[in-house]
Amino acid sequence: MHKPHIPLDEIRAEVQACHRCPLADGRTQTVFGEGNPNARVLIVGEAPGKNEDLQGEPFVGAAGKYLNELLAIAGLKREDVFIANVLKCRPPGNRNPRPEEIELCTPYLREQTRTIDPEFIVTLGNFSTKFILKTEVGITRLHGKLQMAGKFKVFPIFHPAAALYDGSKRVALEDDFATLGELLRA
Ligand code: URA
């Protein structure tokens, strides 16, 4: 028996009211995610940063500007994809998500994924890759290699913010988005 999918607006309302963990106390607002509700590609980042917390939308800061360029390499526009994060609230000072926060928050991502029902999940960076693939293998080894998680094709890629600190990651990121474009056209 399949459980019916929860409409995205209902999941959004649950996220907005969420106080499951203390990150709720420090947020300006939740960042549910945005994009095409029927997207072929679901992009999963890590957590909102300062700009995302202020604007309520994912990837609107420097990493987001770069993400838009990377999507274009794959032949995608932001409106084509749905963009969400592992955590819906900003961790203080942009520290890494904690295991208990991931555990409490990811039921929302799981419901979003079931409802959007994408063909591809692109995981950006270690936290989303480890969560979606249930693996301890790091992004350095997995990036650019197509994986499966149940029925979903999963394509791990470095987090765009990593390339803003370490320019040597740009080539890998851009190559991987080019490969994603090929997979989408195949
Ligand atoms: N980094 C992320 O992982 N997600 C965002 O929404 C912004 C920056």
PDB file of N, CA, C and O in Angstrom, residues 109-182:
ATOM      1  N   LEU A 109      12.278  16.697   4.232  1.00  0.00           N
ATOM      2  CA  LEU A 109      12.920  16.479   2.932  1.00  0.00           C
ATOM      3  C   LEU A 109      12.409  15.181   2.294  1.00  0.00           C
ATOM      4  O   LEU A 109      12.177  15.117   1.082  1.00  0.00           O
ATOM      5  N   ARG A 110      12.203  14.182   3.139  1.00  0.00           N
ATOM      6  CA  ARG A 110      11.710  12.908   2.627  1.00  0.00           C
ATOM      7  C   ARG A 110      10.309  13.102   2.003  1.00  0.00           C
ATOM      8  O   ARG A 110      10.028  12.609   0.921  1.00  0.00           O
ATOM      9  N   GLU A 111       9.449  13.847   2.694  1.00  0.00           N
ATOM     10  CA  GLU A 111       8.099  14.094   2.143  1.00  0.00           C
ATOM     11  C   GLU A 111       8.173  14.954   0.882  1.00  0.00           C
ATOM     12  O   GLU A 111       7.435  14.713  -0.079  1.00  0.00           O
ATOM     13  N   GLN A 112       9.052  15.955   0.887  1.00  0.00           N
ATOM     14  CA  GLN A 112       9.194  16.774  -0.322  1.00  0.00           C
ATOM     15  C   GLN A 112       9.599  15.893  -1.508  1.00  0.00           C
ATOM     16  O   GLN A 112       9.086  16.043  -2.616  1.00  0.00           O
ATOM     17  N   THR A 113      10.517  14.980  -1.253  1.00  0.00           N
ATOM     18  CA  THR A 113      11.019  14.113  -2.324  1.00  0.00           C
ATOM     19  C   THR A 113       9.914  13.211  -2.840  1.00  0.00           C
ATOM     20  O   THR A 113       9.752  13.025  -4.046  1.00  0.00           O
ATOM     21  N   ARG A 114       9.128  12.652  -1.927  1.00  0.00           N
ATOM     22  CA  ARG A 114       8.020  11.770  -2.341  1.00  0.00           C
ATOM     23  C   ARG A 114       7.005  12.534  -3.185  1.00  0.00           C
ATOM     24  O   ARG A 114       6.477  12.015  -4.161  1.00  0.00           O
ATOM     25  N   THR A 115       6.730  13.772  -2.793  1.00  0.00           N
ATOM     26  CA  THR A 115       5.706  14.550  -3.498  1.00  0.00           C
ATOM     27  C   THR A 115       6.212  15.032  -4.861  1.00  0.00           C
ATOM     28  O   THR A 115       5.518  14.929  -5.866  1.00  0.00           O
ATOM     29  N   ILE A 116       7.423  15.546  -4.896  1.00  0.00           N
ATOM     30  CA  ILE A 116       7.985  16.055  -6.165  1.00  0.00           C
ATOM     31  C   ILE A 116       8.273  14.875  -7.100  1.00  0.00           C
ATOM     32  O   ILE A 116       8.097  14.966  -8.299  1.00  0.00           O
ATOM     33  N   ASP A 117       8.706  13.770  -6.522  1.00  0.00           N
ATOM     34  CA  ASP A 117       8.971  12.540  -7.271  1.00  0.00           C
ATOM     35  C   ASP A 117       9.887  12.787  -8.475  1.00  0.00           C
ATOM     36  O   ASP A 117       9.513  12.507  -9.621  1.00  0.00           O
ATOM     37  N   PRO A 118      11.101  13.302  -8.213  1.00  0.00           N
ATOM     38  CA  PRO A 118      12.011  13.626  -9.321  1.00  0.00           C
ATOM     39  C   PRO A 118      12.616  12.359  -9.913  1.00  0.00           C
ATOM     40  O   PRO A 118      12.549  11.287  -9.302  1.00  0.00           O
ATOM     41  N   GLU A 119      13.222  12.522 -11.080  1.00  0.00           N
ATOM     42  CA  GLU A 119      13.991  11.407 -11.655  1.00  0.00           C
ATOM     43  C   GLU A 119      15.409  11.413 -11.048  1.00  0.00           C
ATOM     44  O   GLU A 119      15.936  10.362 -10.686  1.00  0.00           O
ATOM     45  N   PHE A 120      15.967  12.627 -10.937  1.00  0.00           N
ATOM     46  CA  PHE A 120      17.328  12.784 -10.414  1.00  0.00           C
ATOM     47  C   PHE A 120      17.310  13.560  -9.104  1.00  0.00           C
ATOM     48  O   PHE A 120      16.585  14.548  -8.976  1.00  0.00           O
ATOM     49  N   ILE A 121      18.142  13.134  -8.177  1.00  0.00           N
ATOM     50  CA  ILE A 121      18.428  13.951  -6.995  1.00  0.00           C
ATOM     51  C   ILE A 121      19.904  14.328  -7.088  1.00  0.00           C
ATOM     52  O   ILE A 121      20.774  13.438  -7.127  1.00  0.00           O
ATOM     53  N   VAL A 122      20.182  15.624  -7.164  1.00  0.00           N
ATOM     54  CA  VAL A 122      21.569  16.092  -7.179  1.00  0.00           C
ATOM     55  C   VAL A 122      21.908  16.514  -5.759  1.00  0.00           C
ATOM     56  O   VAL A 122      21.287  17.446  -5.217  1.00  0.00           O
ATOM     57  N   THR A 123      22.844  15.816  -5.150  1.00  0.00           N
ATOM     58  CA  THR A 123      23.213  16.128  -3.771  1.00  0.00           C
ATOM     59  C   THR A 123      24.463  17.007  -3.802  1.00  0.00           C
ATOM     60  O   THR A 123      25.460  16.662  -4.434  1.00  0.00           O
ATOM     61  N   LEU A 124      24.373  18.151  -3.129  1.00  0.00           N
ATOM     62  CA  LEU A 124      25.487  19.096  -3.124  1.00  0.00           C
ATOM     63  C   LEU A 124      26.241  18.981  -1.798  1.00  0.00           C
ATOM     64  O   LEU A 124      25.718  19.360  -0.746  1.00  0.00           O
ATOM     65  N   GLY A 125      27.444  18.432  -1.851  1.00  0.00           N
ATOM     66  CA  GLY A 125      28.285  18.360  -0.653  1.00  0.00           C
ATOM     67  C   GLY A 125      28.038  17.127   0.188  1.00  0.00           C
ATOM     68  O   GLY A 125      27.168  16.298  -0.106  1.00  0.00           O
ATOM     69  N   ASN A 126      28.822  17.025   1.247  1.00  0.00           N
ATOM     70  CA  ASN A 126      28.835  15.813   2.062  1.00  0.00           C
ATOM     71  C   ASN A 126      27.537  15.542   2.813  1.00  0.00           C
ATOM     72  O   ASN A 126      27.093  14.409   2.889  1.00  0.00           O
ATOM     73  N   PHE A 127      26.939  16.579   3.392  1.00  0.00           N
ATOM     74  CA  PHE A 127      25.798  16.310   4.274  1.00  0.00           C
ATOM     75  C   PHE A 127      24.629  15.751   3.493  1.00  0.00           C
ATOM     76  O   PHE A 127      23.995  14.770   3.915  1.00  0.00           O
ATOM     77  N   SER A 128      24.327  16.353   2.347  1.00  0.00           N
ATOM     78  CA  SER A 128      23.167  15.831   1.617  1.00  0.00           C
ATOM     79  C   SER A 128      23.504  14.498   0.963  1.00  0.00           C
ATOM     80  O   SER A 128      22.660  13.606   0.916  1.00  0.00           O
ATOM     81  N   THR A 129      24.739  14.325   0.508  1.00  0.00           N
ATOM     82  CA  THR A 129      25.113  13.047  -0.119  1.00  0.00           C
ATOM     83  C   THR A 129      25.023  11.913   0.897  1.00  0.00           C
ATOM     84  O   THR A 129      24.460  10.849   0.621  1.00  0.00           O
ATOM     85  N   LYS A 130      25.559  12.146   2.084  1.00  0.00           N
ATOM     86  CA  LYS A 130      25.537  11.094   3.109  1.00  0.00           C
ATOM     87  C   LYS A 130      24.109  10.773   3.535  1.00  0.00           C
ATOM     88  O   LYS A 130      23.758   9.615   3.759  1.00  0.00           O
ATOM     89  N   PHE A 131      23.276  11.797   3.613  1.00  0.00           N
ATOM     90  CA  PHE A 131      21.898  11.533   4.024  1.00  0.00           C
ATOM     91  C   PHE A 131      21.136  10.775   2.941  1.00  0.00           C
ATOM     92  O   PHE A 131      20.476   9.762   3.225  1.00  0.00           O
ATOM     93  N   ILE A 132      21.219  11.225   1.708  1.00  0.00           N
ATOM     94  CA  ILE A 132      20.403  10.601   0.647  1.00  0.00           C
ATOM     95  C   ILE A 132      20.897   9.187   0.346  1.00  0.00           C
ATOM     96  O   ILE A 132      20.104   8.270   0.131  1.00  0.00           O
ATOM     97  N   LEU A 133      22.224   9.002   0.327  1.00  0.00           N
ATOM     98  CA  LEU A 133      22.756   7.680  -0.047  1.00  0.00           C
ATOM     99  C   LEU A 133      22.970   6.765   1.146  1.00  0.00           C
ATOM    100  O   LEU A 133      23.336   5.598   0.973  1.00  0.00           O
ATOM    101  N   LYS A 134      22.761   7.293   2.362  1.00  0.00           N
ATOM    102  CA  LYS A 134      22.993   6.493   3.574  1.00  0.00           C
ATOM    103  C   LYS A 134      24.390   5.868   3.512  1.00  0.00           C
ATOM    104  O   LYS A 134      24.566   4.651   3.648  1.00  0.00           O
ATOM    105  N   THR A 135      25.354   6.731   3.251  1.00  0.00           N
ATOM    106  CA  THR A 135      26.729   6.250   3.102  1.00  0.00           C
ATOM    107  C   THR A 135      27.653   7.073   3.988  1.00  0.00           C
ATOM    108  O   THR A 135      27.318   8.194   4.365  1.00  0.00           O
ATOM    109  N   GLU A 136      28.799   6.502   4.294  1.00  0.00           N
ATOM    110  CA  GLU A 136      29.855   7.255   4.974  1.00  0.00           C
ATOM    111  C   GLU A 136      30.940   7.655   3.987  1.00  0.00           C
ATOM    112  O   GLU A 136      31.903   8.322   4.347  1.00  0.00           O
ATOM    113  N   VAL A 137      30.782   7.215   2.723  1.00  0.00           N
ATOM    114  CA  VAL A 137      31.779   7.579   1.711  1.00  0.00           C
ATOM    115  C   VAL A 137      31.649   9.072   1.421  1.00  0.00           C
ATOM    116  O   VAL A 137      30.543   9.591   1.284  1.00  0.00           O
ATOM    117  N   GLY A 138      32.781   9.758   1.346  1.00  0.00           N
ATOM    118  CA  GLY A 138      32.758  11.212   1.203  1.00  0.00           C
ATOM    119  C   GLY A 138      32.543  11.661  -0.233  1.00  0.00           C
ATOM    120  O   GLY A 138      32.651  10.892  -1.188  1.00  0.00           O
ATOM    121  N   ILE A 139      32.245  12.947  -0.351  1.00  0.00           N
ATOM    122  CA  ILE A 139      31.925  13.547  -1.650  1.00  0.00           C
ATOM    123  C   ILE A 139      33.138  13.526  -2.589  1.00  0.00           C
ATOM    124  O   ILE A 139      32.976  13.433  -3.814  1.00  0.00           O
ATOM    125  N   THR A 140      34.326  13.578  -2.041  1.00  0.00           N
ATOM    126  CA  THR A 140      35.517  13.594  -2.906  1.00  0.00           C
ATOM    127  C   THR A 140      35.598  12.314  -3.736  1.00  0.00           C
ATOM    128  O   THR A 140      36.009  12.342  -4.886  1.00  0.00           O
ATOM    129  N   ARG A 141      35.159  11.219  -3.146  1.00  0.00           N
ATOM    130  CA  ARG A 141      35.168   9.952  -3.888  1.00  0.00           C
ATOM    131  C   ARG A 141      33.920   9.756  -4.735  1.00  0.00           C
ATOM    132  O   ARG A 141      33.964   9.094  -5.763  1.00  0.00           O
ATOM    133  N   LEU A 142      32.796  10.314  -4.295  1.00  0.00           N
ATOM    134  CA  LEU A 142      31.527  10.004  -4.974  1.00  0.00           C
ATOM    135  C   LEU A 142      31.130  10.980  -6.075  1.00  0.00           C
ATOM    136  O   LEU A 142      30.312  10.647  -6.929  1.00  0.00           O
ATOM    137  N   HIS A 143      31.706  12.195  -6.048  1.00  0.00           N
ATOM    138  CA  HIS A 143      31.173  13.210  -6.965  1.00  0.00           C
ATOM    139  C   HIS A 143      31.319  12.786  -8.426  1.00  0.00           C
ATOM    140  O   HIS A 143      32.293  12.146  -8.813  1.00  0.00           O
ATOM    141  N   GLY A 144      30.298  13.124  -9.191  1.00  0.00           N
ATOM    142  CA  GLY A 144      30.338  12.844 -10.636  1.00  0.00           C
ATOM    143  C   GLY A 144      30.057  11.406 -11.009  1.00  0.00           C
ATOM    144  O   GLY A 144      30.185  11.035 -12.173  1.00  0.00           O
ATOM    145  N   LYS A 145      29.666  10.591 -10.011  1.00  0.00           N
ATOM    146  CA  LYS A 145      29.378   9.171 -10.303  1.00  0.00           C
ATOM    147  C   LYS A 145      27.912   8.902  -9.980  1.00  0.00           C
ATOM    148  O   LYS A 145      27.478   9.084  -8.832  1.00  0.00           O
ATOM    149  N   LEU A 146      27.179   8.464 -10.991  1.00  0.00           N
ATOM    150  CA  LEU A 146      25.751   8.227 -10.818  1.00  0.00           C
ATOM    151  C   LEU A 146      25.509   7.069  -9.853  1.00  0.00           C
ATOM    152  O   LEU A 146      26.124   6.007  -9.985  1.00  0.00           O
ATOM    153  N   GLN A 147      24.622   7.301  -8.896  1.00  0.00           N
ATOM    154  CA  GLN A 147      24.270   6.291  -7.894  1.00  0.00           C
ATOM    155  C   GLN A 147      22.758   6.086  -7.939  1.00  0.00           C
ATOM    156  O   GLN A 147      22.042   6.868  -8.554  1.00  0.00           O
ATOM    157  N   MET A 148      22.277   5.101  -7.216  1.00  0.00           N
ATOM    158  CA  MET A 148      20.835   4.917  -7.075  1.00  0.00           C
ATOM    159  C   MET A 148      20.481   4.925  -5.581  1.00  0.00           C
ATOM    160  O   MET A 148      21.244   4.428  -4.751  1.00  0.00           O
ATOM    161  N   ALA A 149      19.321   5.491  -5.268  1.00  0.00           N
ATOM    162  CA  ALA A 149      18.753   5.376  -3.916  1.00  0.00           C
ATOM    163  C   ALA A 149      17.299   4.998  -4.129  1.00  0.00           C
ATOM    164  O   ALA A 149      16.490   5.845  -4.525  1.00  0.00           O
ATOM    165  N   GLY A 150      16.970   3.723  -3.936  1.00  0.00           N
ATOM    166  CA  GLY A 150      15.638   3.253  -4.320  1.00  0.00           C
ATOM    167  C   GLY A 150      15.459   3.492  -5.806  1.00  0.00           C
ATOM    168  O   GLY A 150      16.323   3.161  -6.609  1.00  0.00           O
ATOM    169  N   LYS A 151      14.351   4.164  -6.160  1.00  0.00           N
ATOM    170  CA  LYS A 151      14.082   4.387  -7.593  1.00  0.00           C
ATOM    171  C   LYS A 151      14.746   5.657  -8.123  1.00  0.00           C
ATOM    172  O   LYS A 151      14.663   5.941  -9.317  1.00  0.00           O
ATOM    173  N   PHE A 152      15.376   6.424  -7.242  1.00  0.00           N
ATOM    174  CA  PHE A 152      15.927   7.721  -7.657  1.00  0.00           C
ATOM    175  C   PHE A 152      17.359   7.595  -8.153  1.00  0.00           C
ATOM    176  O   PHE A 152      18.193   6.927  -7.528  1.00  0.00           O
ATOM    177  N   LYS A 153      17.653   8.285  -9.270  1.00  0.00           N
ATOM    178  CA  LYS A 153      19.037   8.423  -9.712  1.00  0.00           C
ATOM    179  C   LYS A 153      19.653   9.555  -8.891  1.00  0.00           C
ATOM    180  O   LYS A 153      19.078  10.652  -8.812  1.00  0.00           O
ATOM    181  N   VAL A 154      20.766   9.266  -8.267  1.00  0.00           N
ATOM    182  CA  VAL A 154      21.397  10.264  -7.396  1.00  0.00           C
ATOM    183  C   VAL A 154      22.744  10.646  -7.994  1.00  0.00           C
ATOM    184  O   VAL A 154      23.559   9.773  -8.317  1.00  0.00           O
ATOM    185  N   PHE A 155      22.960  11.956  -8.141  1.00  0.00           N
ATOM    186  CA  PHE A 155      24.210  12.427  -8.739  1.00  0.00           C
ATOM    187  C   PHE A 155      24.882  13.392  -7.755  1.00  0.00           C
ATOM    188  O   PHE A 155      24.474  14.551  -7.642  1.00  0.00           O
ATOM    189  N   PRO A 156      25.886  12.899  -7.032  1.00  0.00           N
ATOM    190  CA  PRO A 156      26.556  13.753  -6.042  1.00  0.00           C
ATOM    191  C   PRO A 156      27.537  14.724  -6.710  1.00  0.00           C
ATOM    192  O   PRO A 156      28.249  14.347  -7.643  1.00  0.00           O
ATOM    193  N   ILE A 157      27.547  15.947  -6.217  1.00  0.00           N
ATOM    194  CA  ILE A 157      28.447  16.991  -6.741  1.00  0.00           C
ATOM    195  C   ILE A 157      28.972  17.782  -5.533  1.00  0.00           C
ATOM    196  O   ILE A 157      28.278  17.895  -4.516  1.00  0.00           O
ATOM    197  N   PHE A 158      30.198  18.314  -5.663  1.00  0.00           N
ATOM    198  CA  PHE A 158      30.709  19.167  -4.574  1.00  0.00           C
ATOM    199  C   PHE A 158      29.723  20.301  -4.308  1.00  0.00           C
ATOM    200  O   PHE A 158      28.993  20.741  -5.205  1.00  0.00           O
ATOM    201  N   HIS A 159      29.734  20.808  -3.079  1.00  0.00           N
ATOM    202  CA  HIS A 159      28.910  21.976  -2.759  1.00  0.00           C
ATOM    203  C   HIS A 159      29.510  23.208  -3.455  1.00  0.00           C
ATOM    204  O   HIS A 159      30.723  23.410  -3.378  1.00  0.00           O
ATOM    205  N   PRO A 160      28.666  24.018  -4.125  1.00  0.00           N
ATOM    206  CA  PRO A 160      29.229  25.188  -4.820  1.00  0.00           C
ATOM    207  C   PRO A 160      30.026  26.112  -3.902  1.00  0.00           C
ATOM    208  O   PRO A 160      30.986  26.748  -4.343  1.00  0.00           O
ATOM    209  N   ALA A 161      29.647  26.196  -2.622  1.00  0.00           N
ATOM    210  CA  ALA A 161      30.390  27.070  -1.706  1.00  0.00           C
ATOM    211  C   ALA A 161      31.829  26.591  -1.546  1.00  0.00           C
ATOM    212  O   ALA A 161      32.738  27.395  -1.314  1.00  0.00           O
ATOM    213  N   ALA A 162      32.058  25.277  -1.698  1.00  0.00           N
ATOM    214  CA  ALA A 162      33.422  24.746  -1.544  1.00  0.00           C
ATOM    215  C   ALA A 162      34.346  25.365  -2.585  1.00  0.00           C
ATOM    216  O   ALA A 162      35.515  25.653  -2.299  1.00  0.00           O
ATOM    217  N   ALA A 163      33.809  25.627  -3.774  1.00  0.00           N
ATOM    218  CA  ALA A 163      34.640  26.202  -4.838  1.00  0.00           C
ATOM    219  C   ALA A 163      34.923  27.684  -4.598  1.00  0.00           C
ATOM    220  O   ALA A 163      35.885  28.234  -5.139  1.00  0.00           O
ATOM    221  N   LEU A 164      34.079  28.314  -3.777  1.00  0.00           N
ATOM    222  CA  LEU A 164      34.341  29.729  -3.478  1.00  0.00           C
ATOM    223  C   LEU A 164      35.543  29.851  -2.536  1.00  0.00           C
ATOM    224  O   LEU A 164      36.243  30.855  -2.546  1.00  0.00           O
ATOM    225  N   TYR A 165      35.789  28.781  -1.729  1.00  0.00           N
ATOM    226  CA  TYR A 165      36.955  28.781  -0.835  1.00  0.00           C
ATOM    227  C   TYR A 165      38.157  28.128  -1.506  1.00  0.00           C
ATOM    228  O   TYR A 165      39.293  28.470  -1.229  1.00  0.00           O
ATOM    229  N   ASP A 166      37.904  27.132  -2.342  1.00  0.00           N
ATOM    230  CA  ASP A 166      38.975  26.335  -2.927  1.00  0.00           C
ATOM    231  C   ASP A 166      38.735  26.275  -4.439  1.00  0.00           C
ATOM    232  O   ASP A 166      37.980  25.435  -4.924  1.00  0.00           O
ATOM    233  N   GLY A 167      39.388  27.209  -5.130  1.00  0.00           N
ATOM    234  CA  GLY A 167      39.161  27.370  -6.568  1.00  0.00           C
ATOM    235  C   GLY A 167      39.439  26.108  -7.369  1.00  0.00           C
ATOM    236  O   GLY A 167      38.887  25.926  -8.456  1.00  0.00           O
ATOM    237  N   SER A 168      40.253  25.202  -6.819  1.00  0.00           N
ATOM    238  CA  SER A 168      40.594  23.988  -7.565  1.00  0.00           C
ATOM    239  C   SER A 168      39.377  23.075  -7.738  1.00  0.00           C
ATOM    240  O   SER A 168      39.385  22.177  -8.571  1.00  0.00           O
ATOM    241  N   LYS A 169      38.320  23.328  -6.947  1.00  0.00           N
ATOM    242  CA  LYS A 169      37.108  22.494  -7.064  1.00  0.00           C
ATOM    243  C   LYS A 169      36.211  22.933  -8.229  1.00  0.00           C
ATOM    244  O   LYS A 169      35.289  22.228  -8.618  1.00  0.00           O
ATOM    245  N   ARG A 170      36.499  24.122  -8.781  1.00  0.00           N
ATOM    246  CA  ARG A 170      35.625  24.652  -9.848  1.00  0.00           C
ATOM    247  C   ARG A 170      35.577  23.725 -11.056  1.00  0.00           C
ATOM    248  O   ARG A 170      34.516  23.514 -11.631  1.00  0.00           O
ATOM    249  N   VAL A 171      36.742  23.189 -11.425  1.00  0.00           N
ATOM    250  CA  VAL A 171      36.789  22.349 -12.627  1.00  0.00           C
ATOM    251  C   VAL A 171      35.901  21.124 -12.428  1.00  0.00           C
ATOM    252  O   VAL A 171      35.097  20.763 -13.292  1.00  0.00           O
ATOM    253  N   ALA A 172      36.037  20.480 -11.260  1.00  0.00           N
ATOM    254  CA  ALA A 172      35.241  19.283 -10.982  1.00  0.00           C
ATOM    255  C   ALA A 172      33.753  19.629 -10.975  1.00  0.00           C
ATOM    256  O   ALA A 172      32.924  18.905 -11.542  1.00  0.00           O
ATOM    257  N   LEU A 173      33.419  20.761 -10.336  1.00  0.00           N
ATOM    258  CA  LEU A 173      31.998  21.156 -10.284  1.00  0.00           C
ATOM    259  C   LEU A 173      31.446  21.383 -11.683  1.00  0.00           C
ATOM    260  O   LEU A 173      30.339  20.938 -12.015  1.00  0.00           O
ATOM    261  N   GLU A 174      32.216  22.085 -12.496  1.00  0.00           N
ATOM    262  CA  GLU A 174      31.718  22.426 -13.830  1.00  0.00           C
ATOM    263  C   GLU A 174      31.650  21.172 -14.705  1.00  0.00           C
ATOM    264  O   GLU A 174      30.681  20.963 -15.439  1.00  0.00           O
ATOM    265  N   ASP A 175      32.655  20.284 -14.580  1.00  0.00           N
ATOM    266  CA  ASP A 175      32.606  19.003 -15.320  1.00  0.00           C
ATOM    267  C   ASP A 175      31.386  18.185 -14.895  1.00  0.00           C
ATOM    268  O   ASP A 175      30.720  17.569 -15.724  1.00  0.00           O
ATOM    269  N   ASP A 176      31.128  18.147 -13.588  1.00  0.00           N
ATOM    270  CA  ASP A 176      30.014  17.325 -13.098  1.00  0.00           C
ATOM    271  C   ASP A 176      28.668  17.876 -13.566  1.00  0.00           C
ATOM    272  O   ASP A 176      27.753  17.112 -13.901  1.00  0.00           O
ATOM    273  N   PHE A 177      28.521  19.189 -13.602  1.00  0.00           N
ATOM    274  CA  PHE A 177      27.262  19.747 -14.116  1.00  0.00           C
ATOM    275  C   PHE A 177      27.129  19.497 -15.619  1.00  0.00           C
ATOM    276  O   PHE A 177      26.016  19.272 -16.113  1.00  0.00           O
ATOM    277  N   ALA A 178      28.248  19.481 -16.337  1.00  0.00           N
ATOM    278  CA  ALA A 178      28.190  19.141 -17.764  1.00  0.00           C
ATOM    279  C   ALA A 178      27.735  17.681 -17.920  1.00  0.00           C
ATOM    280  O   ALA A 178      26.901  17.356 -18.779  1.00  0.00           O
ATOM    281  N   THR A 179      28.258  16.795 -17.076  1.00  0.00           N
ATOM    282  CA  THR A 179      27.839  15.387 -17.117  1.00  0.00           C
ATOM    283  C   THR A 179      26.354  15.258 -16.784  1.00  0.00           C
ATOM    284  O   THR A 179      25.626  14.487 -17.421  1.00  0.00           O
ATOM    285  N   LEU A 180      25.896  16.033 -15.806  1.00  0.00           N
ATOM    286  CA  LEU A 180      24.467  16.014 -15.469  1.00  0.00           C
ATOM    287  C   LEU A 180      23.630  16.378 -16.696  1.00  0.00           C
ATOM    288  O   LEU A 180      22.620  15.735 -16.977  1.00  0.00           O
ATOM    289  N   GLY A 181      24.074  17.389 -17.430  1.00  0.00           N
ATOM    290  CA  GLY A 181      23.360  17.784 -18.651  1.00  0.00           C
ATOM    291  C   GLY A 181      23.292  16.621 -19.634  1.00  0.00           C
ATOM    292  O   GLY A 181      22.238  16.366 -20.239  1.00  0.00           O
ATOM    293  N   GLU A 182      24.405  15.898 -19.773  1.00  0.00           N
ATOM    294  CA  GLU A 182      24.414  14.733 -20.690  1.00  0.00           C
ATOM    295  C   GLU A 182      23.449  13.654 -20.204  1.00  0.00           C
ATOM    296  O   GLU A 182      22.716  13.069 -20.990  1.00  0.00           O
TER     297      GLU A 182
END
